[in-house]
Coordinates of C-alpha atoms and ligand atoms in Angstrom, one line a residue:
M29 CA -58.5 47.8 -2.8
K30 CA -60.3 45.1 -0.8
E31 CA -62.6 42.3 -2.3
R32 CA -66.2 43.9 -1.8
T33 CA -67.3 39.7 -0.4
P34 CA -70.7 39.6 0.4
E35 CA -69.1 38.1 4.0
R36 CA -67.3 41.5 4.2
R37 CA -70.1 43.7 3.5
R38 CA -72.4 41.5 5.8
R39 CA -69.7 42.2 8.9
L40 CA -69.5 45.8 7.9
E41 CA -72.8 46.5 8.2
E42 CA -73.6 44.1 10.8
V43 CA -71.6 47.2 12.8
L44 CA -72.5 49.7 10.7
R45 CA -76.1 49.1 12.5
R46 CA -74.9 49.3 15.6
R47 CA -73.3 52.6 15.0
Q48 CA -74.4 55.3 17.5
P49 CA -73.9 58.9 16.2
D50 CA -75.6 60.9 19.0
L51 CA -73.0 59.6 21.1
T52 CA -69.7 60.5 21.3
V53 CA -66.2 61.8 23.3
L54 CA -64.0 65.3 22.9
L55 CA -60.5 64.5 23.9
E56 CA -58.7 67.9 24.9
N57 CA -54.8 67.8 24.3
V58 CA -54.6 63.9 24.3
H59 CA -51.1 63.6 23.8
K60 CA -49.9 60.4 23.3
P61 CA -50.7 57.7 20.9
H62 CA -51.3 55.1 23.2
N63 CA -54.0 56.8 24.9
L64 CA -56.1 58.0 21.5
S65 CA -55.3 54.8 20.5
A66 CA -57.0 52.9 23.3
I67 CA -59.8 55.6 23.8
L68 CA -60.3 54.8 19.7
R69 CA -60.6 51.1 20.3
T70 CA -63.0 51.5 23.6
C71 CA -64.9 53.8 21.2
D72 CA -65.3 51.1 18.5
A73 CA -66.3 48.9 20.6
V74 CA -69.0 50.8 21.8
G75 CA -70.5 51.8 18.4
V76 CA -68.9 55.7 18.5
L77 CA -69.6 56.9 15.0
R78 CA -66.7 59.9 15.5
V79 CA -64.4 61.0 17.9
H80 CA -63.8 64.5 18.0
A81 CA -60.5 66.1 19.2
V82 CA -58.4 69.4 20.1
N83 CA -55.0 69.4 19.8
P84 CA -54.4 65.4 19.7
T85 CA -50.9 64.3 19.9
E86 CA -49.7 67.6 19.4
G87 CA -51.6 68.6 16.5
V88 CA -51.1 65.6 14.1
P89 CA -53.3 62.4 15.0
T90 CA -51.1 59.4 15.3
F91 CA -52.4 56.4 16.5
N92 CA -50.1 52.8 17.1
E93 CA -50.9 49.0 17.5
T94 CA -52.9 49.7 20.7
S95 CA -55.6 50.9 18.5
S96 CA -55.6 47.4 17.1
G97 CA -56.7 49.1 13.4
S98 CA -59.9 51.0 15.6
H99 CA -58.5 54.2 14.0
K100 CA -60.0 52.7 10.3
W101 CA -63.4 52.0 11.7
V102 CA -63.9 55.2 14.1
Y103 CA -63.6 59.2 12.4
L104 CA -62.0 61.5 14.1
K105 CA -62.6 65.2 13.6
V106 CA -60.2 67.7 14.5
H107 CA -61.3 70.6 16.0
P108 CA -58.9 73.8 16.0
T109 CA -60.1 75.4 19.5
T110 CA -62.1 74.0 22.8
E111 CA -64.5 76.9 21.4
E112 CA -64.6 75.6 18.2
A113 CA -65.5 71.8 19.3
F114 CA -67.7 72.7 21.1
Q115 CA -70.0 74.8 19.2
H116 CA -70.1 71.8 17.1
L117 CA -71.5 69.6 19.8
R118 CA -73.9 72.1 20.5
E119 CA -75.2 73.0 17.3
K120 CA -75.3 69.0 16.6
G121 CA -77.6 69.0 19.5
F122 CA -75.3 67.1 22.2
Q123 CA -75.5 67.4 25.5
I124 CA -71.9 67.9 27.7
Y125 CA -70.2 66.3 30.0
A126 CA -67.0 67.3 31.3
T127 CA -64.8 64.6 33.2
A128 CA -63.7 66.8 36.5
L129 CA -61.9 65.3 39.6
K130 CA -63.3 68.3 41.7
E131 CA -66.1 68.6 44.1
G132 CA -69.3 69.3 43.1
A133 CA -68.6 66.9 39.8
R134 CA -71.6 63.8 39.8
S135 CA -71.1 60.3 39.5
Y136 CA -70.9 59.3 35.9
R137 CA -73.6 56.5 37.1
Q138 CA -76.2 59.6 37.3
V139 CA -76.1 60.6 33.7
D140 CA -79.2 59.6 31.1
Y141 CA -76.7 58.5 28.5
T142 CA -79.2 57.4 25.9
K143 CA -79.8 61.1 25.0
P144 CA -77.1 62.5 22.5
T145 CA -73.7 62.6 24.3
A146 CA -70.4 63.9 24.4
I147 CA -68.3 63.6 27.2
V148 CA -65.0 65.8 27.2
F149 CA -61.8 63.5 28.2
G150 CA -58.3 65.8 29.4
A151 CA -54.8 65.8 29.1
E152 CA -52.5 63.1 31.7
K153 CA -51.3 65.8 33.4
W154 CA -53.6 69.0 33.5
G155 CA -56.7 67.3 32.7
V156 CA -59.8 69.3 31.3
S157 CA -59.3 73.4 30.5
E158 CA -60.9 75.2 32.6
Q159 CA -62.6 76.9 29.7
A160 CA -64.5 73.3 28.7
L161 CA -65.4 72.9 32.4
A162 CA -67.2 76.0 32.2
L163 CA -68.8 75.4 28.5
A164 CA -70.1 71.9 30.1
D165 CA -73.4 71.6 30.8
A166 CA -72.3 69.8 34.0
L167 CA -69.0 68.1 35.8
I168 CA -68.7 64.1 36.4
H169 CA -66.3 61.9 37.8
I170 CA -65.7 57.8 38.4
P171 CA -65.2 58.0 42.4
M172 CA -61.8 57.1 43.2
L173 CA -61.8 55.1 46.7
G174 CA -58.1 54.3 46.7
M175 CA -54.7 56.4 47.3
V176 CA -54.1 57.8 43.8
Q177 CA -56.2 60.7 43.0
S178 CA -57.1 59.7 39.1
L179 CA -57.4 56.7 36.4
N180 CA -55.2 56.9 33.3
V181 CA -57.5 58.5 30.5
S182 CA -58.1 55.9 28.4
V183 CA -59.3 53.7 31.6
A184 CA -61.6 56.6 32.4
A185 CA -63.4 56.7 28.5
A186 CA -63.5 53.3 28.7
V187 CA -65.4 52.8 32.5
I188 CA -67.9 56.1 30.9
L189 CA -68.5 54.7 27.7
F190 CA -69.5 51.1 29.0
E191 CA -71.6 52.7 31.2
A192 CA -73.1 54.6 27.8
Q193 CA -73.5 51.1 26.1
R194 CA -75.1 49.5 28.9
Q195 CA -77.9 52.1 29.1
R196 CA -78.0 52.1 25.0
L197 CA -78.5 48.1 25.4
E198 CA -81.1 48.4 27.4
A199 CA -83.1 51.2 25.8
G200 CA -82.5 49.1 22.2
L201 CA -80.5 51.7 20.6
Y202 CA -78.5 48.9 18.8
D203 CA -81.7 47.1 17.6
A204 CA -81.7 49.2 14.3
P205 CA -80.1 51.4 11.9
R206 CA -79.5 54.8 14.0
L207 CA -77.7 56.4 10.6
D208 CA -79.9 58.3 8.3
P209 CA -79.9 56.1 5.1
E210 CA -77.9 58.5 3.5
L211 CA -74.7 58.7 6.1
Y212 CA -75.2 55.3 5.7
Q213 CA -74.7 54.5 2.5
Q214 CA -71.8 57.2 2.1
I215 CA -70.2 55.3 5.3
L216 CA -70.6 51.5 3.9
E217 CA -68.8 52.8 0.7
D218 CA -65.6 54.4 2.4
W219 CA -65.7 51.4 4.9
L220 CA -65.6 49.2 1.4
M221 CA -62.9 50.8 0.3
K222 CA -61.0 50.0 3.4
Ligands
LIG26 N1 -54.0 66.0 37.3 C1 -55.3 65.9 36.4 C2 -56.8 66.7 36.6 O1 -56.4 67.4 38.1 O2 -57.8 66.5 36.0 C3 -55.4 64.5 36.2 C4 -55.7 64.4 35.0 S1 -56.1 62.2 34.8 C5 -55.2 61.5 34.7 C6 -56.7 62.3 33.2 C7 -57.9 62.8 32.2 O3 -58.3 61.1 32.5 C8 -59.1 63.7 33.1 O4 -58.9 64.9 32.2 C9 -60.3 62.9 32.8 O5 -61.1 63.2 31.5 C10 -59.9 60.9 33.1 N2 -60.1 60.6 34.3 C11 -59.0 60.2 34.7 N3 -59.8 60.0 36.2 C12 -61.0 59.7 36.4 C13 -62.2 60.2 37.4 N4 -61.6 59.3 38.3 N5 -63.4 60.6 36.9 C14 -63.7 61.2 35.5 N6 -62.9 61.0 34.6 C15 -61.4 61.2 35.1

């Protein structure tokens, strides 16, 4: 168990006060540990509390040094199916945007990320499944003006999540704790043990 110094507790509380329980990502079959790790690292920087995944790294979430330890601070909830993941997110009141390199997808800049928002990202080869595209509220894309069709999934996640961070900073959503007091205490205890 880690030492519970006042400095460490202060640092953990500083980060916890900025966590955003109503901003998340759903990773559908994001198999490569370095992509999963890089996305968790971005989520930590943006204040995402919990990441959702279906079939990460072929069933068993594994991380590598790309995460820089962020997997200790960002919770990962693994769902058995895409349908179950959507149901869970809907019950929690999330609007759900799926990323898609398709005509008709709106620019990621046109989304209001200050509302409870989940963004779905897909696998390197196949992208987001047809099922998830159909279940989502809307499709979004990052405009690509060069020769290649798509970004690496962790880069795409960073671009969109930092737009969400920009909007939330402007809206003052990092200024006061967003977690209900009971959950805040629970997580603080958990973090103090790490
Ligand atoms: N061939 C796949 C397709 O057609 O969707 C490419 C998948 S891409 C390499 C992997 C994931 O990164 C996508 O499913 C999406 O989540 C994200 N992504 C990559 N480029 C993107 C872009 N320009 N806009 C939005 N998401 C993007």
